[in-house]
């Protein structure tokens, strides 16, 4: 099998009811779209959920793939220690990906794990997914400070590993958008904030994910975006496949952009 679908999702801890304590209702469109994503994943019944998170271990020139058989985490740092996760890793898939990267002399692998605990960029998506789908192991990886094209290449290797192991998988690109969209937001306002969000959502609406690789670095930096490199890994994982995209929601209620989109692969590799 192969990657059968991918999803662009944000990771605001406030979206979790036990953290938001009612404030999450102010981003109801995001919650509704997240629930649609979770329902869709449950319908697809993937064997593996691949998650690229900006808050996993990250290095300037190396992609960290989470090692080991399982990992735990909680939202204790967001005052919700009762929200806990214990996830199994798809070790066959991660080992195959590690081997492919080694053979390609590509800067990715199991080295340099500073903290084995699950990060909130992974747990917030899983909070919604696990309410509707409890099956499937996960693969977790961080981003890197490398060019966008290198993130695309990493995505190519991920797809290769999925196909070689015969997994039925979905890809979750976890990332908030711009952080500077309101004067009273956590990072204030900068024109690049709404500019980035508008461009990103237009790219997803149009469905040409290769456009993600052409965004100028100065726009990414000025907008204080969070997930663009995760989206580029996703683009690489889907490169060469026939797919359709559908934007489900976009909000910037608190000054940070939250965008959700679904990408369905039309003819997955057998």
XYZ file of N, CA, C and O in Angstrom, residues 49 69-73 84-89 118 122 126 130 134-138:
84
model
N 0.163 6.202 11.358
C -0.071 7.644 11.290
C 1.284 8.331 11.398
O 1.959 8.247 12.429
N 10.348 1.820 20.718
C 9.105 1.106 20.458
C 7.871 1.899 20.833
O 6.789 1.679 20.264
N 7.986 2.824 21.776
C 6.818 3.591 22.207
C 7.250 4.869 22.905
O 8.424 5.041 23.257
N 6.293 5.742 23.126
C 6.562 6.996 23.830
C 5.304 7.453 24.545
O 4.184 7.161 24.114
N 5.515 8.177 25.633
C 4.419 8.717 26.414
C 4.500 10.241 26.427
O 5.526 10.836 26.131
N 3.402 10.846 26.814
C 3.385 12.297 26.953
C 2.086 12.738 27.593
O 1.115 11.977 27.667
N -3.364 12.398 28.722
C -2.161 11.591 28.594
C -2.214 10.717 27.354
O -3.294 10.344 26.879
N -1.020 10.384 26.866
C -0.900 9.554 25.674
C 0.194 8.512 25.880
O 1.221 8.795 26.499
N -0.040 7.338 25.339
C 0.983 6.300 25.253
C 0.857 5.695 23.868
O -0.136 5.015 23.564
N 1.821 5.979 23.024
C 1.743 5.596 21.621
C 2.840 4.610 21.242
O 3.985 4.743 21.672
N 2.480 3.627 20.433
C 3.453 2.691 19.882
C 4.003 3.238 18.574
O 3.243 3.755 17.744
N 5.312 3.115 18.390
C 5.924 3.504 17.127
C 5.923 2.325 16.156
O 6.029 1.164 16.570
N 6.444 12.698 24.143
C 5.708 13.260 23.029
C 5.532 14.769 23.212
O 5.325 15.244 24.326
N 2.572 16.916 18.410
C 2.118 15.557 18.131
C 0.840 15.238 18.902
O -0.099 14.639 18.365
N -3.264 14.087 17.940
C -3.680 12.783 18.439
C -4.871 12.892 19.385
O -5.677 11.956 19.478
N -7.517 10.227 18.302
C -7.759 9.070 19.167
C -9.176 9.022 19.726
O -9.610 7.984 20.223
N -8.585 4.526 17.469
C -7.583 4.130 18.470
C -6.545 3.169 17.916
O -5.598 2.822 18.612
N -6.715 2.746 16.669
C -5.771 1.802 16.072
C -4.636 2.562 15.392
O -4.642 3.775 15.280
N -3.663 1.799 14.910
C -2.582 2.402 14.149
C -1.433 2.861 15.014
O -1.621 3.553 16.011
N -0.242 2.461 14.651
C 0.964 2.953 15.310
C 1.348 4.297 14.693
O 0.761 4.718 13.694
N 2.302 4.974 15.296
C 2.702 6.274 14.773
C 4.177 6.276 14.388
O 4.958 5.421 14.821
